[in-house]
PDB file of C-alpha atoms in Angstrom:
ATOM      1  CA  MET A  52       0.000   0.000   0.000  1.00 68.00           C
ATOM      2  CA  ASN A  53       2.827   2.359   0.946  1.00 76.00           C
ATOM      3  CA  VAL A  54       4.570   1.506  -2.311  1.00 78.00           C
ATOM      4  CA  ILE A  55       1.476   2.497  -4.293  1.00 82.00           C
ATOM      5  CA  MET A  56       1.074   5.741  -2.303  1.00 80.00           C
ATOM      6  CA  ASN A  57       4.758   6.611  -2.767  1.00 82.00           C
ATOM      7  CA  PHE A  58       4.483   5.900  -6.485  1.00 83.00           C
ATOM      8  CA  GLY A  59       1.378   8.080  -6.724  1.00 84.00           C
ATOM      9  CA  ASN A  60       3.022  10.959  -4.849  1.00 84.00           C
ATOM     10  CA  GLY A  61       6.138  10.625  -6.994  1.00 84.00           C
ATOM     11  CA  LEU A  62       4.042  10.749 -10.146  1.00 88.00           C
ATOM     12  CA  ILE A  63       2.233  13.871  -8.957  1.00 90.00           C
ATOM     13  CA  GLU A  64       5.548  15.584  -8.144  1.00 89.00           C
ATOM     14  CA  PHE A  65       6.928  14.497 -11.517  1.00 89.00           C
ATOM     15  CA  PHE A  66       4.126  16.131 -13.510  1.00 91.00           C
ATOM     16  CA  LYS A  67       4.095  19.198 -11.237  1.00 91.00           C
ATOM     17  CA  THR A  68       7.759  19.729 -12.154  1.00 90.00           C
ATOM     18  CA  VAL A  69       7.047  19.091 -15.844  1.00 92.00           C
ATOM     19  CA  PHE A  70       4.249  21.684 -15.944  1.00 93.00           C
ATOM     20  CA  GLU A  71       6.273  24.149 -13.866  1.00 93.00           C
ATOM     21  CA  PHE A  72       9.310  24.046 -16.175  1.00 93.00           C
ATOM     22  CA  ALA A  73       7.632  23.541 -19.561  1.00 94.00           C
ATOM     23  CA  PRO A  74       7.042  27.313 -20.142  1.00 95.00           C
ATOM     24  CA  LYS A  75      10.618  28.070 -19.090  1.00 94.00           C
ATOM     25  CA  PHE A  76      11.896  26.012 -22.032  1.00 94.00           C
ATOM     26  CA  ILE A  77      10.180  28.214 -24.640  1.00 94.00           C
ATOM     27  CA  PRO A  78      13.184  30.549 -25.287  1.00 94.00           C
ATOM     28  CA  GLY A  79      15.448  27.514 -25.680  1.00 93.00           C
ATOM     29  CA  VAL A  80      13.019  25.810 -28.033  1.00 94.00           C
ATOM     30  CA  GLU A  81      12.876  28.977 -30.148  1.00 94.00           C
ATOM     31  CA  LEU A  82      16.674  28.951 -30.391  1.00 93.00           C
ATOM     32  CA  THR A  83      16.610  25.246 -31.318  1.00 92.00           C
ATOM     33  CA  LEU A  84      14.153  26.013 -34.145  1.00 92.00           C
ATOM     34  CA  GLU A  85      16.295  28.919 -35.368  1.00 93.00           C
ATOM     35  CA  LEU A  86      19.437  26.772 -35.361  1.00 92.00           C
ATOM     36  CA  ALA A  87      17.676  23.956 -37.194  1.00 90.00           C
ATOM     37  CA  PHE A  88      16.058  26.269 -39.763  1.00 91.00           C
ATOM     38  CA  PHE A  89      19.194  28.202 -40.732  1.00 93.00           C
ATOM     39  CA  SER A  90      21.449  25.138 -40.706  1.00 92.00           C
ATOM     40  CA  ILE A  91      19.013  23.209 -42.920  1.00 91.00           C
ATOM     41  CA  VAL A  92      18.498  26.042 -45.430  1.00 93.00           C
ATOM     42  CA  LEU A  93      22.233  26.783 -45.687  1.00 95.00           C
ATOM     43  CA  GLY A  94      23.006  23.065 -45.664  1.00 94.00           C
ATOM     44  CA  MET A  95      20.714  22.536 -48.656  1.00 93.00           C
ATOM     45  CA  LEU A  96      22.398  25.379 -50.534  1.00 95.00           C
ATOM     46  CA  ILE A  97      25.869  23.992 -49.759  1.00 96.00           C
ATOM     47  CA  GLY A  98      24.730  20.468 -50.599  1.00 94.00           C
ATOM     48  CA  LEU A  99      23.334  21.522 -53.983  1.00 93.00           C
ATOM     49  CA  ILE A 100      26.488  23.439 -54.948  1.00 94.00           C
ATOM     50  CA  VAL A 101      28.769  20.591 -53.849  1.00 95.00           C
ATOM     51  CA  ALA A 102      26.678  17.983 -55.682  1.00 93.00           C
ATOM     52  CA  VAL A 103      26.720  19.967 -58.938  1.00 91.00           C
ATOM     53  CA  LEU A 104      30.469  20.633 -58.667  1.00 92.00           C
ATOM     54  CA  LYS A 105      31.106  16.945 -58.040  1.00 90.00           C
ATOM     55  CA  LEU A 106      29.363  16.124 -61.314  1.00 87.00           C
ATOM     56  CA  THR A 107      31.421  18.540 -63.403  1.00 86.00           C
ATOM     57  CA  LYS A 108      34.263  17.416 -65.661  1.00 85.00           C
ATOM     58  CA  TYR A 109      36.849  19.392 -63.695  1.00 89.00           C
ATOM     59  CA  LYS A 110      38.950  16.957 -61.657  1.00 91.00           C
ATOM     60  CA  PHE A 111      40.279  19.613 -59.292  1.00 93.00           C
ATOM     61  CA  LEU A 112      36.743  20.630 -58.242  1.00 93.00           C
ATOM     62  CA  LYS A 113      35.724  16.997 -57.834  1.00 92.00           C
ATOM     63  CA  LYS A 114      38.726  16.313 -55.593  1.00 94.00           C
ATOM     64  CA  LEU A 115      38.089  19.479 -53.593  1.00 95.00           C
ATOM     65  CA  MET A 116      34.439  18.522 -52.996  1.00 94.00           C
ATOM     66  CA  ASN A 117      35.428  14.948 -52.116  1.00 94.00           C
ATOM     67  CA  PHE A 118      37.981  16.321 -49.653  1.00 95.00           C
ATOM     68  CA  TYR A 119      35.317  18.476 -47.983  1.00 95.00           C
ATOM     69  CA  ILE A 120      32.855  15.587 -47.747  1.00 95.00           C
ATOM     70  CA  THR A 121      35.514  13.213 -46.414  1.00 95.00           C
ATOM     71  CA  ILE A 122      36.631  15.657 -43.710  1.00 95.00           C
ATOM     72  CA  VAL A 123      33.114  16.529 -42.566  1.00 94.00           C
ATOM     73  CA  ARG A 124      31.746  12.972 -42.630  1.00 93.00           C
ATOM     74  CA  GLY A 125      34.899  11.543 -41.072  1.00 95.00           C
ATOM     75  CA  THR A 126      34.970  13.785 -37.999  1.00 95.00           C
ATOM     76  CA  PRO A 127      32.397  14.280 -35.228  1.00 95.00           C
ATOM     77  CA  LEU A 128      30.109  17.307 -35.363  1.00 94.00           C
ATOM     78  CA  LEU A 129      31.233  18.149 -31.839  1.00 94.00           C
ATOM     79  CA  LEU A 130      34.836  18.488 -33.049  1.00 95.00           C
ATOM     80  CA  GLN A 131      33.701  20.710 -35.940  1.00 95.00           C
ATOM     81  CA  LEU A 132      31.864  22.977 -33.471  1.00 94.00           C
ATOM     82  CA  TYR A 133      34.960  23.213 -31.261  1.00 94.00           C
ATOM     83  CA  PHE A 134      37.177  23.932 -34.265  1.00 94.00           C
ATOM     84  CA  ILE A 135      35.041  26.828 -35.519  1.00 94.00           C
ATOM     85  CA  PHE A 136      34.296  28.384 -32.117  1.00 94.00           C
ATOM     86  CA  PHE A 137      37.531  27.692 -30.190  1.00 93.00           C
ATOM     87  CA  GLY A 138      40.005  26.903 -32.983  1.00 93.00           C
ATOM     88  CA  LEU A 139      39.507  29.731 -35.471  1.00 93.00           C
ATOM     89  CA  PRO A 140      40.246  32.518 -32.913  1.00 92.00           C
ATOM     90  CA  SER A 141      43.812  31.166 -32.675  1.00 90.00           C
ATOM     91  CA  LEU A 142      44.057  31.926 -36.411  1.00 90.00           C
ATOM     92  CA  GLY A 143      42.725  35.422 -35.865  1.00 91.00           C
ATOM     93  CA  ILE A 144      39.135  34.655 -36.909  1.00 91.00           C
ATOM     94  CA  MET A 145      36.605  35.498 -34.194  1.00 91.00           C
ATOM     95  CA  ILE A 146      33.023  34.298 -34.659  1.00 92.00           C
ATOM     96  CA  ASP A 147      30.260  34.548 -32.041  1.00 93.00           C
ATOM     97  CA  SER A 148      28.717  31.383 -30.675  1.00 93.00           C
ATOM     98  CA  PHE A 149      25.414  31.501 -32.597  1.00 93.00           C
ATOM     99  CA  PRO A 150      26.902  32.048 -36.092  1.00 94.00           C
ATOM    100  CA  SER A 151      29.614  29.496 -35.209  1.00 94.00           C
ATOM    101  CA  ALA A 152      26.923  26.923 -34.518  1.00 94.00           C
ATOM    102  CA  ILE A 153      25.061  27.806 -37.726  1.00 95.00           C
ATOM    103  CA  ILE A 154      28.267  27.485 -39.799  1.00 95.00           C
ATOM    104  CA  ALA A 155      29.250  24.170 -38.225  1.00 95.00           C
ATOM    105  CA  LEU A 156      25.768  22.666 -38.537  1.00 95.00           C
ATOM    106  CA  ALA A 157      25.309  23.951 -42.105  1.00 96.00           C
ATOM    107  CA  LEU A 158      28.677  22.569 -43.253  1.00 96.00           C
ATOM    108  CA  HIS A 159      27.910  19.267 -41.532  1.00 95.00           C
ATOM    109  CA  ASN A 160      24.442  18.971 -43.066  1.00 95.00           C
ATOM    110  CA  GLY A 161      25.725  20.186 -46.434  1.00 95.00           C
ATOM    111  CA  ALA A 162      28.137  17.261 -46.745  1.00 95.00           C
ATOM    112  CA  TYR A 163      25.367  14.704 -46.217  1.00 95.00           C
ATOM    113  CA  ILE A 164      22.801  16.576 -48.312  1.00 95.00           C
ATOM    114  CA  SER A 165      25.290  16.838 -51.201  1.00 94.00           C
ATOM    115  CA  GLU A 166      25.408  13.058 -51.394  1.00 93.00           C
ATOM    116  CA  ILE A 167      21.602  12.905 -51.341  1.00 93.00           C
ATOM    117  CA  PHE A 168      21.398  15.417 -54.219  1.00 92.00           C
ATOM    118  CA  ARG A 169      24.219  13.720 -56.151  1.00 91.00           C
ATOM    119  CA  GLY A 170      22.453  10.354 -55.979  1.00 91.00           C
ATOM    120  CA  SER A 171      19.154  11.899 -57.074  1.00 91.00           C
ATOM    121  CA  ILE A 172      20.745  13.809 -59.969  1.00 90.00           C
ATOM    122  CA  GLU A 173      22.541  10.694 -61.198  1.00 89.00           C
ATOM    123  CA  SER A 174      19.267   8.738 -61.035  1.00 88.00           C
ATOM    124  CA  ILE A 175      17.734  10.963 -63.752  1.00 86.00           C
ATOM    125  CA  ASP A 176      18.034   9.313 -67.159  1.00 85.00           C
ATOM    126  CA  TYR A 177      20.938  10.864 -69.076  1.00 82.00           C
ATOM    127  CA  GLY A 178      18.796  10.779 -72.215  1.00 84.00           C
ATOM    128  CA  GLN A 179      16.678  13.592 -70.779  1.00 84.00           C
ATOM    129  CA  ARG A 180      19.718  15.888 -70.685  1.00 79.00           C
ATOM    130  CA  GLU A 181      20.591  14.977 -74.249  1.00 81.00           C
ATOM    131  CA  ALA A 182      16.996  15.654 -75.305  1.00 85.00           C
ATOM    132  CA  ALA A 183      17.114  19.047 -73.556  1.00 82.00           C
ATOM    133  CA  ARG A 184      20.427  19.869 -75.273  1.00 80.00           C
ATOM    134  CA  SER A 185      18.953  18.884 -78.634  1.00 82.00           C
ATOM    135  CA  LEU A 186      16.212  21.465 -78.013  1.00 82.00           C
ATOM    136  CA  GLY A 187      18.865  24.153 -77.764  1.00 81.00           C
ATOM    137  CA  MET A 188      19.365  24.351 -73.994  1.00 85.00           C
ATOM    138  CA  THR A 189      22.809  24.876 -72.546  1.00 83.00           C
ATOM    139  CA  LYS A 190      24.152  22.345 -70.002  1.00 81.00           C
ATOM    140  CA  TRP A 191      23.166  24.619 -67.122  1.00 82.00           C
ATOM    141  CA  GLN A 192      19.664  25.237 -68.556  1.00 85.00           C
ATOM    142  CA  ALA A 193      19.163  21.480 -68.972  1.00 86.00           C
ATOM    143  CA  MET A 194      20.307  20.957 -65.399  1.00 84.00           C
ATOM    144  CA  LYS A 195      18.134  23.758 -63.989  1.00 84.00           C
ATOM    145  CA  ARG A 196      14.950  23.144 -66.000  1.00 85.00           C
ATOM    146  CA  VAL A 197      14.961  19.378 -66.494  1.00 86.00           C
ATOM    147  CA  VAL A 198      17.258  17.545 -64.085  1.00 87.00           C
ATOM    148  CA  LEU A 199      17.160  19.467 -60.803  1.00 87.00           C
ATOM    149  CA  PRO A 200      13.333  19.658 -60.425  1.00 86.00           C
ATOM    150  CA  GLN A 201      13.054  15.889 -60.835  1.00 87.00           C
ATOM    151  CA  ALA A 202      16.102  15.229 -58.646  1.00 87.00           C
ATOM    152  CA  PHE A 203      14.665  17.394 -55.866  1.00 86.00           C
ATOM    153  CA  LYS A 204      11.398  15.430 -55.850  1.00 84.00           C
ATOM    154  CA  ARG A 205      13.286  12.155 -55.595  1.00 86.00           C
ATOM    155  CA  SER A 206      15.454  13.440 -52.760  1.00 89.00           C
ATOM    156  CA  VAL A 207      12.585  14.612 -50.510  1.00 86.00           C
ATOM    157  CA  PRO A 208      12.293  11.404 -48.400  1.00 85.00           C
ATOM    158  CA  ALA A 209      16.052  11.274 -47.740  1.00 88.00           C
ATOM    159  CA  LEU A 210      16.119  15.018 -47.068  1.00 88.00           C
ATOM    160  CA  GLY A 211      13.369  14.516 -44.488  1.00 86.00           C
ATOM    161  CA  ASN A 212      15.552  12.121 -42.530  1.00 88.00           C
ATOM    162  CA  GLN A 213      18.459  14.543 -42.708  1.00 88.00           C
ATOM    163  CA  PHE A 214      16.260  17.418 -41.475  1.00 89.00           C
ATOM    164  CA  ILE A 215      15.213  15.410 -38.410  1.00 90.00           C
ATOM    165  CA  ILE A 216      18.854  14.538 -37.700  1.00 91.00           C
ATOM    166  CA  ALA A 217      19.700  18.242 -38.050  1.00 90.00           C
ATOM    167  CA  VAL A 218      17.130  19.179 -35.387  1.00 90.00           C
ATOM    168  CA  LYS A 219      18.575  16.659 -32.938  1.00 91.00           C
ATOM    169  CA  ASP A 220      22.180  17.614 -33.809  1.00 92.00           C
ATOM    170  CA  SER A 221      21.408  21.227 -32.919  1.00 91.00           C
ATOM    171  CA  SER A 222      21.467  20.141 -29.252  1.00 91.00           C
ATOM    172  CA  LEU A 223      25.282  19.952 -29.538  1.00 92.00           C
ATOM    173  CA  ALA A 224      25.346  23.749 -29.879  1.00 91.00           C
ATOM    174  CA  SER A 225      24.910  23.835 -26.102  1.00 89.00           C
ATOM    175  CA  VAL A 226      28.640  23.016 -25.730  1.00 91.00           C
ATOM    176  CA  ILE A 227      29.537  26.449 -27.100  1.00 90.00           C
ATOM    177  CA  THR A 228      27.256  28.250 -24.609  1.00 85.00           C
ATOM    178  CA  ILE A 229      24.127  28.634 -26.741  1.00 88.00           C
ATOM    179  CA  THR A 230      21.168  28.455 -24.384  1.00 88.00           C
ATOM    180  CA  GLU A 231      19.042  26.219 -26.538  1.00 90.00           C
ATOM    181  CA  THR A 232      16.820  23.432 -25.172  1.00 92.00           C
ATOM    182  CA  MET A 233      19.537  21.074 -23.925  1.00 92.00           C
ATOM    183  CA  LEU A 234      21.602  23.737 -22.185  1.00 91.00           C
ATOM    184  CA  LEU A 235      18.475  24.980 -20.412  1.00 93.00           C
ATOM    185  CA  ALA A 236      17.748  21.401 -19.338  1.00 93.00           C
ATOM    186  CA  ARG A 237      21.247  21.095 -17.869  1.00 92.00           C
ATOM    187  CA  GLN A 238      20.936  24.434 -16.077  1.00 93.00           C
ATOM    188  CA  PHE A 239      17.471  23.665 -14.643  1.00 93.00           C
ATOM    189  CA  SER A 240      18.455  20.173 -13.490  1.00 92.00           C
ATOM    190  CA  ALA A 241      21.689  21.433 -11.894  1.00 91.00           C
ATOM    191  CA  ALA A 242      19.761  24.132 -10.017  1.00 90.00           C
ATOM    192  CA  THR A 243      16.987  21.844  -8.739  1.00 88.00           C
ATOM    193  CA  PHE A 244      18.573  18.342  -8.764  1.00 88.00           C
ATOM    194  CA  ASN A 245      15.258  17.266 -10.279  1.00 87.00           C
ATOM    195  CA  VAL A 246      16.830  15.643 -13.320  1.00 91.00           C
ATOM    196  CA  PHE A 247      14.306  13.192 -14.748  1.00 92.00           C
ATOM    197  CA  PRO A 248      11.192  15.418 -15.189  1.00 92.00           C
ATOM    198  CA  ILE A 249      13.279  18.263 -16.608  1.00 94.00           C
ATOM    199  CA  TYR A 250      15.028  16.123 -19.243  1.00 94.00           C
ATOM    200  CA  PHE A 251      11.655  14.463 -19.919  1.00 95.00           C
ATOM    201  CA  THR A 252      10.235  17.918 -20.711  1.00 95.00           C
ATOM    202  CA  ALA A 253      13.157  18.680 -23.041  1.00 95.00           C
ATOM    203  CA  GLY A 254      12.593  15.331 -24.764  1.00 95.00           C
ATOM    204  CA  VAL A 255       8.903  16.080 -25.281  1.00 95.00           C
ATOM    205  CA  TYR A 256       9.778  19.366 -26.985  1.00 95.00           C
ATOM    206  CA  TYR A 257      12.223  17.617 -29.336  1.00 95.00           C
ATOM    207  CA  LEU A 258       9.576  14.990 -30.072  1.00 95.00           C
ATOM    208  CA  ILE A 259       6.989  17.661 -30.895  1.00 94.00           C
ATOM    209  CA  ILE A 260       9.425  19.431 -33.243  1.00 93.00           C
ATOM    210  CA  THR A 261      10.471  16.261 -35.088  1.00 92.00           C
ATOM    211  CA  MET A 262       6.875  15.008 -35.350  1.00 93.00           C
ATOM    212  CA  GLY A 263       5.782  18.372 -36.755  1.00 91.00           C
ATOM    213  CA  LEU A 264       8.638  18.301 -39.247  1.00 89.00           C
ATOM    214  CA  THR A 265       7.800  14.737 -40.254  1.00 88.00           C
ATOM    215  CA  LYS A 266       4.174  15.711 -40.862  1.00 90.00           C
ATOM    216  CA  LEU A 267       5.201  18.762 -42.887  1.00 89.00           C
ATOM    217  CA  LEU A 268       7.531  16.694 -45.071  1.00 86.00           C
ATOM    218  CA  SER A 269       4.812  14.089 -45.616  1.00 87.00           C
ATOM    219  CA  ILE A 270       2.526  16.847 -46.906  1.00 89.00           C
ATOM    220  CA  VAL A 271       5.284  18.153 -49.218  1.00 85.00           C
ATOM    221  CA  GLU A 272       6.004  14.639 -50.486  1.00 82.00           C
ATOM    222  CA  LEU A 273       2.304  14.007 -51.129  1.00 84.00           C
ATOM    223  CA  LYS A 274       1.933  17.364 -52.863  1.00 82.00           C
ATOM    224  CA  LEU A 275       4.861  16.612 -55.174  1.00 77.00           C
ATOM    225  CA  LYS A 276       3.392  13.211 -56.053  1.00 72.00           C
ATOM    226  CA  VAL A 277       0.007  14.773 -56.780  1.00 62.00           C
ATOM    227  CA  ASN A 278       1.627  17.317 -59.101  1.00 62.00           C
ATOM    228  CA  GLU A 279       3.340  14.506 -61.012  1.00 59.00           C
ATOM    229  CA  ARG A 280      -0.009  12.956 -61.992  1.00 56.00           C
TER     230      ARG A 280
END
């Protein structure tokens, strides 16, 4: 009986803490969304440029893009954050914590997104480019008007996974003093020693964000399929 009563009291205290701290996470959640948004948008731009350059005939550019992808994919994101925020100042380049996080996350996402775009571009039948060229288009016009729109549609599911990873990776920005969701969770739990309900609250926020993003991408994917009919 005492066990049941203790469990019930513990549960009440748990949810009291959750509801008490949930509003206090809002500023951190807003920062998490900003980090994710900018890193995804810039990451897509970087990924597209890198993918196109990798498919050119210029060997130097191909090697340069391969070098970038190898470095980024072969090292932890945490190390990349440290390098940009703590390492670049030793070379005379000072960047604040928020833009440092955006740069690191965008470069990290860009390397993975470039491979997604490259695979999608290569999946488009080469005959379509030749047909476009025979109609008088330049290589770039054929790429822009014929290949890239189709490649983008094919890459949406893989991009969705990368976007969700990007949201979760943004939590690493807390190590360079950005008070996003995870840093707030650490601060609140250290101040109250009430660890479990506070990290539970942070987890719920991440879950809401990723579920919302998943739903949004499903709508985009469905819309693109409808337009193909």
